[in-house]
Amino acid sequence: MKQTVEEAANNYLQKILESSDFEINFEEDNYDAGARDAVLDVTERAYITGAEWRINSVWHDASEKPDKGKLLIVEDIDSAYDLAYLTKNKPWEELSEKNHYMRWAYIEDLLPNI
């Protein structure tokens, strides 16, 4: 089962805590404990925001013309997804207008970087 962004952020945070040289006592009631808690909170939020940005950054508006010869995932006005492959015989403008595409992404941009 795949992790949610929140679960991945928590795992990332745990790795930071394990590799850091400071101890966190969540029972402390002082400035240092509050500062550490704030750092942990910011770290988690930054991780989640970065993951969401990465997911959304690969999408292009349908008004942008994709390169031919690349596999695309397209989203239409009903939020349905489909695959598309542009060739010389399939002009993007015609295909996009006919199928009411709202946005698209290259499949290669959605694959993991490993």
Short mmCIF file of C-alpha atoms in Angstrom, two decimals, residues 49-105:
data_model
loop_
_atom_site.label_atom_id
_atom_site.label_comp_id
_atom_site.label_asym_id
_atom_site.label_seq_id
_atom_site.Cartn_x
_atom_site.Cartn_y
_atom_site.Cartn_z
CA THR A 49 3.94 21.34 0.67
CA GLY A 50 6.94 20.23 -1.39
CA ALA A 51 5.34 16.87 -2.20
CA GLU A 52 2.08 18.53 -3.23
CA TRP A 53 3.98 21.06 -5.37
CA ARG A 54 5.85 18.23 -7.12
CA ILE A 55 2.63 16.42 -7.91
CA ASN A 56 0.92 19.53 -9.28
CA SER A 57 3.92 21.04 -11.07
CA VAL A 58 3.88 18.59 -13.97
CA TRP A 59 0.39 19.50 -15.18
CA HIS A 60 -0.09 21.85 -18.15
CA ASP A 61 -3.18 23.77 -19.20
CA ALA A 62 -4.85 22.37 -22.33
CA SER A 63 -4.04 25.61 -24.15
CA GLU A 64 -0.36 24.57 -24.07
CA LYS A 65 0.59 22.30 -26.96
CA PRO A 66 2.46 19.13 -25.89
CA ASP A 67 5.33 17.62 -27.87
CA LYS A 68 4.47 14.98 -30.44
CA GLY A 69 5.63 11.44 -29.85
CA LYS A 70 5.19 11.53 -26.06
CA LEU A 71 2.61 9.66 -24.02
CA LEU A 72 0.28 11.95 -22.07
CA ILE A 73 -2.31 11.64 -19.37
CA VAL A 74 -5.18 14.03 -19.98
CA GLU A 75 -8.00 15.26 -17.76
CA ASP A 76 -11.33 16.34 -19.24
CA ILE A 77 -14.03 18.67 -17.91
CA ASP A 78 -15.65 15.77 -16.00
CA SER A 79 -12.37 15.07 -14.16
CA ALA A 80 -12.01 11.82 -16.09
CA TYR A 81 -8.50 10.75 -17.09
CA ASP A 82 -7.32 9.11 -20.29
CA LEU A 83 -4.09 8.44 -22.14
CA ALA A 84 -3.23 10.25 -25.36
CA TYR A 85 -0.38 9.95 -27.83
CA LEU A 86 0.16 12.71 -30.34
CA THR A 87 1.17 11.94 -33.89
CA LYS A 88 1.40 14.05 -37.03
CA ASN A 89 -2.14 12.97 -37.92
CA LYS A 90 -3.61 14.13 -34.59
CA PRO A 91 -3.38 17.91 -34.14
CA TRP A 92 -3.49 18.78 -30.42
CA GLU A 93 -5.95 21.64 -30.80
CA GLU A 94 -8.50 19.43 -32.54
CA LEU A 95 -8.03 16.54 -30.13
CA SER A 96 -8.19 18.79 -27.09
CA GLU A 97 -11.30 20.66 -28.19
CA LYS A 98 -13.14 17.53 -29.34
CA ASN A 99 -12.52 15.71 -26.03
CA HIS A 100 -12.88 18.78 -23.77
CA TYR A 101 -9.43 18.41 -22.21
CA MET A 102 -8.68 20.76 -19.33
CA ARG A 103 -5.08 19.80 -18.63
CA TRP A 104 -2.39 17.26 -19.45
CA ALA A 105 0.93 15.87 -18.17
#
